[in-house]
XYZ file of C-alpha atoms in Angstrom:
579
model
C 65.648 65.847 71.451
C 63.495 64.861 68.646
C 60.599 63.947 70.574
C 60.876 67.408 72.118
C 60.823 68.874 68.593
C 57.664 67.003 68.049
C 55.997 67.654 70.749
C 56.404 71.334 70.287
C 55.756 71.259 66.570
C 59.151 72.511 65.405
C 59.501 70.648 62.397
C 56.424 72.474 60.961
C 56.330 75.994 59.571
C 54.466 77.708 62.072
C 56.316 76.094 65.261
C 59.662 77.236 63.414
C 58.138 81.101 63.064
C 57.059 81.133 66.093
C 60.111 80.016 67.832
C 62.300 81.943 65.263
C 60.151 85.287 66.454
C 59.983 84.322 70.496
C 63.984 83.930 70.514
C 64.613 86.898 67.734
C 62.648 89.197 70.379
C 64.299 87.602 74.069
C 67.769 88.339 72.339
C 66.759 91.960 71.482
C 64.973 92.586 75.023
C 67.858 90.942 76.585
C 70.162 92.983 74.915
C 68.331 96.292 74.633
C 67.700 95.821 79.028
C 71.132 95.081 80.217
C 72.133 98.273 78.341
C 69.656 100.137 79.922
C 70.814 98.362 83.253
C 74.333 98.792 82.574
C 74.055 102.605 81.741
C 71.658 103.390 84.695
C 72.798 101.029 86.776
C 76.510 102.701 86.576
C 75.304 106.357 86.819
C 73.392 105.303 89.995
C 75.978 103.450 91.134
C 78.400 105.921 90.683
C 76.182 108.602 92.080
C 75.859 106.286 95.796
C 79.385 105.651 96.187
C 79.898 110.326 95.681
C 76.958 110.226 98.060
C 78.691 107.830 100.763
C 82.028 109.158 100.214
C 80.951 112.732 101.155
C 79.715 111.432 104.377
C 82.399 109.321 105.233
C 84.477 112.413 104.648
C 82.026 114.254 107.093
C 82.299 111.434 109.868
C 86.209 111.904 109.520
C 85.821 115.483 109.458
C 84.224 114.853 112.846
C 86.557 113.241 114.823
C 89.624 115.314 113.348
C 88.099 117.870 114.782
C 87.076 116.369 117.727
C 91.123 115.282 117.854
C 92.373 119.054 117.241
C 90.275 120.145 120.201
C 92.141 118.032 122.096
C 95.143 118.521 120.922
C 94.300 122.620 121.049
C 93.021 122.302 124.928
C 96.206 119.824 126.200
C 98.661 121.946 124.393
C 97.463 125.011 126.785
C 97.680 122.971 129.901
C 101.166 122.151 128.406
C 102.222 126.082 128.805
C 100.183 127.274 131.257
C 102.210 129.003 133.975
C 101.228 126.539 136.845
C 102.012 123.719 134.908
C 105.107 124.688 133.843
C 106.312 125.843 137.402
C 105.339 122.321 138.904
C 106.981 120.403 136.578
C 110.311 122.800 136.755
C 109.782 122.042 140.620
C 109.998 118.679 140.028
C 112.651 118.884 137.461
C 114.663 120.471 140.330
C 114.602 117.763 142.441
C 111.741 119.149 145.000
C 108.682 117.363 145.444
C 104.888 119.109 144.589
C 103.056 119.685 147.691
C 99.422 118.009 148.328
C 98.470 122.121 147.572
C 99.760 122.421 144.887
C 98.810 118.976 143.673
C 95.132 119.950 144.230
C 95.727 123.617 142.504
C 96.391 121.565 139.544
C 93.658 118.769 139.781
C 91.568 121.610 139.587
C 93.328 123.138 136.733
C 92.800 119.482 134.954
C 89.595 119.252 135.579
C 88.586 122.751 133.818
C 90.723 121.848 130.730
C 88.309 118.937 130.672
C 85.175 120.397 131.161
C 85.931 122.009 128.042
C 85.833 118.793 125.797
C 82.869 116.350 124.861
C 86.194 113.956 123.951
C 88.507 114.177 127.043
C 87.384 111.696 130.027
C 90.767 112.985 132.630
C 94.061 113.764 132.094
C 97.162 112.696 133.941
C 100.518 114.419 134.716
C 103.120 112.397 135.023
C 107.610 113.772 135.272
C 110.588 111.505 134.459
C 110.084 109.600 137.337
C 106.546 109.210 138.713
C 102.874 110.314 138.582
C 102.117 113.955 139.551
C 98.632 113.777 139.190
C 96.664 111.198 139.867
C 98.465 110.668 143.309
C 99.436 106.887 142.597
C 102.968 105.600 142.579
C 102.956 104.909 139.017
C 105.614 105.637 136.051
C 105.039 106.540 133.171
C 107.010 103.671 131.614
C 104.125 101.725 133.460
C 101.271 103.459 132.346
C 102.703 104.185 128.392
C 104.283 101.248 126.454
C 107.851 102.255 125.586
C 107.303 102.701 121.719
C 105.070 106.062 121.890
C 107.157 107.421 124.970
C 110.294 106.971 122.692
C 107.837 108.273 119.430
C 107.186 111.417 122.055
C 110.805 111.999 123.097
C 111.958 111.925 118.898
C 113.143 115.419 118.273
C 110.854 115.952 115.188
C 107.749 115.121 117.348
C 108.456 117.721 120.580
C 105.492 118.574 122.234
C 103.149 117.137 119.773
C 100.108 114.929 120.716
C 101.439 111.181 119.922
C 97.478 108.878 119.611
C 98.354 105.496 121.290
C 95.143 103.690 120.844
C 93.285 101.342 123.576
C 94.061 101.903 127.137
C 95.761 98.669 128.613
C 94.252 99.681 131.821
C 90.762 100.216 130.491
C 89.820 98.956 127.056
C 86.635 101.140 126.377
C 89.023 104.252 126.668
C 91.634 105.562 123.941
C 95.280 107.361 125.092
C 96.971 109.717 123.962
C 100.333 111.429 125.182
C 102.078 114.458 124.701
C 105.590 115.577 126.078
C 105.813 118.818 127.673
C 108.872 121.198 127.326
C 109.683 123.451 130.183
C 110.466 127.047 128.577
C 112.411 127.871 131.175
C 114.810 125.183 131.473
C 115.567 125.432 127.506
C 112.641 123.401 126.448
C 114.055 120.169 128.653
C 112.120 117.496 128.956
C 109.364 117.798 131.945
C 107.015 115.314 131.751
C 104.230 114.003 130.184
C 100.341 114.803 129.640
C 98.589 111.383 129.565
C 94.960 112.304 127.599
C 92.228 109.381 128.100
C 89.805 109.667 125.117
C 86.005 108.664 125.864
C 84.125 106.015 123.651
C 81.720 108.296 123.053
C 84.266 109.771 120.618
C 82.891 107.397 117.759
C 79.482 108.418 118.466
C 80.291 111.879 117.622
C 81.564 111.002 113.802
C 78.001 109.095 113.533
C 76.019 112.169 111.310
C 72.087 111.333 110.988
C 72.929 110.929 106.918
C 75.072 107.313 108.115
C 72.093 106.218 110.342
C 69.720 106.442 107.128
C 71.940 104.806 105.424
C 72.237 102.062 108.650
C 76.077 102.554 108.349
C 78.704 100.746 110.617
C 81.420 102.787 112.254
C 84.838 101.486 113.351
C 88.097 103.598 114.234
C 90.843 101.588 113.710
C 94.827 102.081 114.123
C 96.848 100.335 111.267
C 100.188 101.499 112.742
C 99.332 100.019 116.271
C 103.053 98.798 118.085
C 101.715 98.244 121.953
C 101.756 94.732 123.258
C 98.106 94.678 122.301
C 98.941 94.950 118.726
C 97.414 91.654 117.370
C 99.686 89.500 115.013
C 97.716 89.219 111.633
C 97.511 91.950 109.130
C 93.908 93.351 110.085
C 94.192 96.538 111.468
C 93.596 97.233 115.034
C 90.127 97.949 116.372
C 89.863 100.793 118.646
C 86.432 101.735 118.736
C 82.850 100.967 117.089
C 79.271 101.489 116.676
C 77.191 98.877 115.392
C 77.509 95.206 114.331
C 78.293 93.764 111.368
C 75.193 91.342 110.314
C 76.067 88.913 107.126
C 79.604 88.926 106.882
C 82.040 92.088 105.415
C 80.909 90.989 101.996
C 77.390 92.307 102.646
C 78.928 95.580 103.096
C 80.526 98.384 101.301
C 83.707 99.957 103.113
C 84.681 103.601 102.495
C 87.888 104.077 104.668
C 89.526 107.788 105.600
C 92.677 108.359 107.197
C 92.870 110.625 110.538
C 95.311 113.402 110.252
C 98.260 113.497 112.351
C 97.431 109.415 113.898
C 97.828 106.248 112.495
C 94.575 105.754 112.722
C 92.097 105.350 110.072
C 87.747 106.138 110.273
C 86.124 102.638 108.558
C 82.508 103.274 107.348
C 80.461 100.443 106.189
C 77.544 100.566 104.502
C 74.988 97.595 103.621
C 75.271 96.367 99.972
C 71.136 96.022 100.165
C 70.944 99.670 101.291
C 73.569 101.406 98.465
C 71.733 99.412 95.694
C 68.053 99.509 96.598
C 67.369 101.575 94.079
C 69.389 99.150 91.609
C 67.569 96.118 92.667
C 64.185 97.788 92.047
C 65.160 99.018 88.784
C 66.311 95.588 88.100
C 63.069 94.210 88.936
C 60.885 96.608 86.801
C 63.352 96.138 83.894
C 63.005 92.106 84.227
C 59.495 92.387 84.849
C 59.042 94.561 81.702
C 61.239 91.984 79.571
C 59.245 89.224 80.664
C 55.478 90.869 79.828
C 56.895 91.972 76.445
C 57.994 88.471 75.914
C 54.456 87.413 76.512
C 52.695 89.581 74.545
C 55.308 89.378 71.419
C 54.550 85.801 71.669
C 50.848 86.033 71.431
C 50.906 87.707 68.295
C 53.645 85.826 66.938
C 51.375 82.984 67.537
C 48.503 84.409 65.095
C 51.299 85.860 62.942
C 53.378 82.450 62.425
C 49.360 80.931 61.767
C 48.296 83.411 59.761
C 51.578 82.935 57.450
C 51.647 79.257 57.942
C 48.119 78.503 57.128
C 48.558 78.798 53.044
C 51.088 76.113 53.309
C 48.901 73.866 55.243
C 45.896 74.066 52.833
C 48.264 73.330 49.948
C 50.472 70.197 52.017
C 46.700 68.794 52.162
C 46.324 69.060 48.715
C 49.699 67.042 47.219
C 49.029 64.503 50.670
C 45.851 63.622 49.185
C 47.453 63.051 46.078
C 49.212 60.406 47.211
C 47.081 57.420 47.341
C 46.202 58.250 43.875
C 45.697 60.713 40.873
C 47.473 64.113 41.852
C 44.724 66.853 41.199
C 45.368 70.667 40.416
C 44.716 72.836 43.788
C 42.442 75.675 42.083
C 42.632 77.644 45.331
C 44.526 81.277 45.193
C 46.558 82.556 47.469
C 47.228 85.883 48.582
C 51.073 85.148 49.870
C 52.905 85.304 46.412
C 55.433 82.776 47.349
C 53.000 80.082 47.992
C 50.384 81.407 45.081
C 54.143 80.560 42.855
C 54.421 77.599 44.515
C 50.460 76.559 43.921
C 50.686 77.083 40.303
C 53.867 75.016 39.451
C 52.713 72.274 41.482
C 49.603 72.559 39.046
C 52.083 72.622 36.060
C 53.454 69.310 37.644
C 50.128 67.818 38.022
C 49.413 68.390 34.108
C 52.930 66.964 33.096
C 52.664 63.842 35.090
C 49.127 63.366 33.858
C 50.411 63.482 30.305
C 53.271 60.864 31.040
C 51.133 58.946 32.260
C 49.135 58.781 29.392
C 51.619 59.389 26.738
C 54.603 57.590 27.655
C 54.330 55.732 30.759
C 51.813 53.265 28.766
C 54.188 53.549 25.713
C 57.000 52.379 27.584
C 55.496 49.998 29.641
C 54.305 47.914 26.447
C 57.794 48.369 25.165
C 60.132 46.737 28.672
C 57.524 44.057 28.475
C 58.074 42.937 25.230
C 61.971 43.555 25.226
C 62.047 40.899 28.565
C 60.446 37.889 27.120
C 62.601 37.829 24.614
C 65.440 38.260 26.128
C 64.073 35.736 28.953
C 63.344 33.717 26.058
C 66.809 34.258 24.397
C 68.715 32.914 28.131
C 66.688 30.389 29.173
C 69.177 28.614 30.958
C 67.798 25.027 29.620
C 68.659 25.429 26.305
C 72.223 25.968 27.927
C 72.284 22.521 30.012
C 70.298 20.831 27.430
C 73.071 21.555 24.822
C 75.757 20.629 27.321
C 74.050 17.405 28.183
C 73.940 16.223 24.537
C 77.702 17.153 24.342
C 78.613 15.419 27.315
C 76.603 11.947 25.291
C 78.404 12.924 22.824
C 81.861 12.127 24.148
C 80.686 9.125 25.846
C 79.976 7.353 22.757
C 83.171 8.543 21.456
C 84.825 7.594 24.734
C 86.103 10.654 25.600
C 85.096 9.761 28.976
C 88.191 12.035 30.706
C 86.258 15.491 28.270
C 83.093 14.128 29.319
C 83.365 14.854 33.056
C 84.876 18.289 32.007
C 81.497 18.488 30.324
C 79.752 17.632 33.399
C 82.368 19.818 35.496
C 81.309 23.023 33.203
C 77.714 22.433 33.453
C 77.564 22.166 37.447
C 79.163 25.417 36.962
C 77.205 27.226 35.456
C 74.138 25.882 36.858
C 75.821 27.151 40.342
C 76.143 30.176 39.152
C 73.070 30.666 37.559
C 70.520 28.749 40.015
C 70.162 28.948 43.844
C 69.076 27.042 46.484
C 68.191 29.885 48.599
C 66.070 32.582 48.293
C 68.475 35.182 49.894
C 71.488 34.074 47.509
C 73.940 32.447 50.567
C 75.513 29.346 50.338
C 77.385 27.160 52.503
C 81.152 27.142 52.610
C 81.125 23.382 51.679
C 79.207 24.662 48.464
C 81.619 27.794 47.658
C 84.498 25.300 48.087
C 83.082 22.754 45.944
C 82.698 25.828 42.907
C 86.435 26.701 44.107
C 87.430 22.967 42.846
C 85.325 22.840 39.531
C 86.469 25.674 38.520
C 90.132 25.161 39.428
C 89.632 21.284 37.642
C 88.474 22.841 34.378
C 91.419 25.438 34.863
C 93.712 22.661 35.460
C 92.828 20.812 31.496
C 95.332 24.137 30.160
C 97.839 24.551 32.839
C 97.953 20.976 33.959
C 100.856 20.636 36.459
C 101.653 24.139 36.513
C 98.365 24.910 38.832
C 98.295 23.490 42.222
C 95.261 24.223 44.355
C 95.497 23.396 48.200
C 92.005 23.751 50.539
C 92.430 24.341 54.492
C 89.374 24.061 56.355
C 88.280 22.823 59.992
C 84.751 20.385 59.588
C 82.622 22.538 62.043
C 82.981 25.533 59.397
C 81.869 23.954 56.129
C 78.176 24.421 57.484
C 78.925 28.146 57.712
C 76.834 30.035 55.270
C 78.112 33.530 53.339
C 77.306 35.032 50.219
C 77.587 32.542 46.957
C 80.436 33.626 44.894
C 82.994 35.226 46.818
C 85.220 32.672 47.081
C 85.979 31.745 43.367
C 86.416 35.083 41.597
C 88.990 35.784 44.450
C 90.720 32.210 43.029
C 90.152 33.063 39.777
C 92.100 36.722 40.149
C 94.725 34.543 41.519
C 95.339 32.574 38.558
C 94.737 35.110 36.343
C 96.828 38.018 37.532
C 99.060 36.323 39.535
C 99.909 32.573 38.612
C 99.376 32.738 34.621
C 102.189 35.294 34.119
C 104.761 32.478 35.345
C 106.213 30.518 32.653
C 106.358 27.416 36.438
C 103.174 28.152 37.489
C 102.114 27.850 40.871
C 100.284 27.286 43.934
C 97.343 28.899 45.186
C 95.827 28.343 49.043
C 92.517 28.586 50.451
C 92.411 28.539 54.342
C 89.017 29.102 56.000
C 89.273 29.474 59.997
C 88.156 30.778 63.152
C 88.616 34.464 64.739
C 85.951 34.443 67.909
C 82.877 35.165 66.449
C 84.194 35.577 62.551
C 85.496 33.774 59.768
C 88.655 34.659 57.783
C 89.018 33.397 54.368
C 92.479 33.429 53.531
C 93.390 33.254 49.515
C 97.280 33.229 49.049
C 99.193 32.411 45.770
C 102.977 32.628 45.105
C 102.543 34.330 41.951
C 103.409 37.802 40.198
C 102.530 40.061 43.439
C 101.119 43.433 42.912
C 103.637 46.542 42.915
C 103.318 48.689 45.813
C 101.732 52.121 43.739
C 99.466 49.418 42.447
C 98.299 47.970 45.739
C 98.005 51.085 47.366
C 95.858 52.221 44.565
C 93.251 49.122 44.880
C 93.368 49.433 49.138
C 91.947 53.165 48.566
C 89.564 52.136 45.915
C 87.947 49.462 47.957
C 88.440 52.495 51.351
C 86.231 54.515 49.434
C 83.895 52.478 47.694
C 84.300 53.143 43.963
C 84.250 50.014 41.331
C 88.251 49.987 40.244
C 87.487 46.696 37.675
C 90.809 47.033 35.346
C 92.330 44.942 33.516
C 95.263 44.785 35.641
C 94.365 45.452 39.198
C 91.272 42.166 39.436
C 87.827 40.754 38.417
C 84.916 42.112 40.855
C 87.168 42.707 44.244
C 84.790 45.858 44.969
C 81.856 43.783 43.828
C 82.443 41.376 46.827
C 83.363 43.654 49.115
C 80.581 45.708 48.786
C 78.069 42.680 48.862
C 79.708 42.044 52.629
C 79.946 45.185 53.578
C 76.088 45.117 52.573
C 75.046 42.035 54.055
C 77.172 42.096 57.476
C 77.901 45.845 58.144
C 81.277 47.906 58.155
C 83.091 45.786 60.119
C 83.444 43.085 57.862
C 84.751 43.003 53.967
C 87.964 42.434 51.993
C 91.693 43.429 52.952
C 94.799 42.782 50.407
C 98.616 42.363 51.390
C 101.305 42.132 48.212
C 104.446 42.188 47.312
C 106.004 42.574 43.924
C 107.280 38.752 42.785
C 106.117 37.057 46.077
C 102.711 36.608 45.539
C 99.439 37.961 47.172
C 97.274 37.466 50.566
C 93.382 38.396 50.222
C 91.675 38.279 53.343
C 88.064 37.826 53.505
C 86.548 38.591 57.128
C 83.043 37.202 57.655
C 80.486 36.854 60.355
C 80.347 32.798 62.081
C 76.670 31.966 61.011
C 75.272 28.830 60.123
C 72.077 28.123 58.394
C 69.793 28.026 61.193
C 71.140 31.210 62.725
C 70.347 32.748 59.982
């Protein structure tokens, strides 16, 4: 991410402008050309979906009209006098004669001739088929649902629509029951209507074939044996084919009067929303040349506000391999002109402490440190504890003259080093452990015991010099002196994978538990807690591991009150030549 920053210049003034105004002005277009897609967008939506409603409602219209005409032209073959009188014939019992089948073939046909819709019509009584001259029922030409629908009282002598022809799939039926009026409206028979396809052709207006629309008549309601078993509706009829899948395709559905059946127009997406996806275009196309040309000038712009800031960054970089020098240049932006003239000021103050007090000062620190180097020169320390130590000798003191000599090695541990970077072996650190503990040991005698833990392999492992001790010496400070017995105090040094664990335990005074949990956050978040009470430099030597090794390594304390204390010290394993 930050080389991408670079590489585009973003952590400079200008890049930042320019980016600032490029994303400022996409938001803005963005925003202000959805609204103007969402607004026009809806209204033109909106207006398509009135448009191809009104002709769905015309296609429906169509064949609801092309229905009623049959309906209008089979109910008057239903009470026309020669129909009537056959059908009472055959009511009576007495068979229609070939004439009189023929009178009303003829009859059948004109009723037909009448009707774009009608292909034939068939006239069948309770028990056979008048007309065509087959030996057919009409429980085998009708499935029993619609001949019971056409015998309901409620429906007498309407038109019941059946759907697809089990005989002849490309042709719809419909039936009506036909009343005799002279036999008190008894049942006579049945008009069997067969519909032509073409009756799908007729709801297609020129409007839907603009608009490349797909017509289907379906029956939702369907209960012949051809009734198919999922939930889509029935399809009786249709004209043209679906291309894409129903999802590429608007559906406007109206429901035919007086049937169960329903008119399905669908319309391609593509075609509806032409005028959508062209206004899309323009609008994106528009966004996208804005864009472009905002950025231009916000390239000049973020350069022409930019440059000022550039000439004066030259100015303080060339100041610093040397002298800073005033920038005499003005500027016409007043921010930076401001900023010109106080860095000017700033130039003129340094100059003067440099001259005035820098040299002043300088003179001063230089004298102050040679004599205090003079003052702790650490010979005239070893030198006086050398002629002390002689002293005793002659005296024969000999037991206070290796206390002498214990003191001195001491401090000349403390105060020289072998090393450059300050680390010492743990053989060393012990060592400093036991002199101190010896000289510690002339007061308390028996009442300090000191007991050292520590596998061979370790003692070449280096750490920081002092850690050890002042833990040793908090020991018998805080926790052993306060005994009127004494007591013991433990070192054990050993081996966790790849650290070391110095382990200081004494069976002293212990540390209360508002106490302990005081130092524990202390050394958590790194603040120096030396007290009187609480230990001698415990954040001191944490922080110098923490420093030296990282996070993961540093100083943890267990306590409690009268049983003594546990400091663990967690180090990395390193030896001298890992280092």
């Amino acid at each position: 991410m930050k080389r991408i920053f670079q590489k585009l210049r973003l952590e400079y003034t200008q890049g930042q402008i320019f980016i600032g105004f490029i994303m400022t002005t996409a938001i803005l277009l963005t925003i202000t050309v959805s609204l103007i897609y969402i607004v026009i967008s809806t209204e033109q939506k909106e207006s398509a979906m009135l448009y191809i409603e009104e002709i769905a409602e015309q296609a429906s219209g169509r064949v609801e009209s092309s229905l009623n005409e049959v309906n209008v032209l089979t109910l008057q073959l239903a009470v026309d006098d020669r129909t009537q009188d056959i059908l009472i014939n055959e009511f009576e019992g007495q068979n229609t004669t070939y004439e009189n089948r023929m009178i009303l073939r003829k009859l059948l046909l004109d009723k037909t001739a009448y009707s774009d819709t009608i292909h034939d019509i068939e006239i069948y009584n309770q028990r056979s088929s008048i007309y065509p001259i087959v030996n057919t029922t009409i429980e085998e030409r009708i499935p029993k649902y619609y001949i019971e629908q056409a015998n309901l009282p409620e429906n007498a002598g309407a038109m019941i629509w059946i759907g697809v022809d089990q005989w002849d799939s490309q042709y719809l039926l419909a039936i009506r029951q036909v009343k005799l009026e002279k036999q008190d409206y008894s049942n006579g028979g049945y008009l069997v209507v067969r519909l032509k396809p073409s009756l799908i052709n007729l709801a297609m207006t020129e409007r839907a074939q603009d608009q490349g629309a797909i017509m289907r008549l379906v029956d939702s309601g369907d209960q012949s044996t051809t009734t198919s078993q999922t939930n889509e509706p029935l399809e009786l009829l249709s004209i043209g084919k679906l291309e894409g899948g129903l999802a590429q395709y608007l559906v406007f559905e109206r429901k035919i009067k007086g049937t169960s059946w329903a008119l399905q127009m669908m319309v391609p997406r593509a075609t509806v929303y032409s005028d959508l996806y062209f206004l899309r275009d323009i609008l994106i196309a528009l966004g996208i040349l804005s864009v472009v040309v905002f950025a231009i000038i916000s390239y000049f712009l973020a350069n022409l506000i930019s440059s000022p800031i550039k000439g004066l960054t030259r100015i303080i970089q060339g100041s610093k391999h040397g002298t800073p020098k005033e920038n005499p240049a003005h500027y016409f932006n007043k921010e930076v002109n401001q900023l010109n003239l106080t860095y000017n000021q700033m130039v003129r103050q340094i100059d003067h402490l440099i001259t005035s007090v820098y040299e002043k000062e300088l003179v001063k620190s230089q004298s102050e440190l040679k004599a205090l180097h003079s003052q702790l020169n650490p010979h005239f320390l070893f030198n006086t504890l050398d002629s002390i130590y002689w002293d005793h000798i002659r005296k024969g003191e000999k037991e206070l003259a290796q206390s002498i000599i214990q003191l001195a090695d001491l401090f000349r541990y403390s105060i020289h080093s072998k090393r450059d970077d300050g680390l010492v072996t743990i053989k060393e650190e012990l060592d400093q452990v036991k002199r101190y503990t010896d000289l510690m040991k002339m007061r308390w005698q028996d009442r300090l015991e000191l007991s050292i833990c520590c596998e061979d392999e370790l003692y070449s492992c280096i750490l920081p010099k002092l850690v050890i001790q002042p833990l040793v010496e908090n020991a018998i400070v805080h926790g052993i002196e306060p005994l009127e017995n004494g007591g013991k105090v433990t070192i054990v040094v050993e081996r966790k994978h790849d650290s070391i664990d110095i382990v200081v335990v004494d069976n002293g005074l212990g540390i209360s538990a508002q106490d302990l949990n005081h130092i524990q956050k202390q050394l958590v978040i790194e603040r120096n807690f030396v007290t009187e009470n609480q230990g001698i430099g415990l954040f001191n030597i944490n922080r110098v591991i923490k420093l030296h090794y990282g996070e993961d390594y540093g100083l943890t304390m267990q306590s409690e009150h009268n049983k003594g204390t546990t400091v663990r010290l967690r180090l990395p394993l390193l030896t001298a030549f890992e280092r």
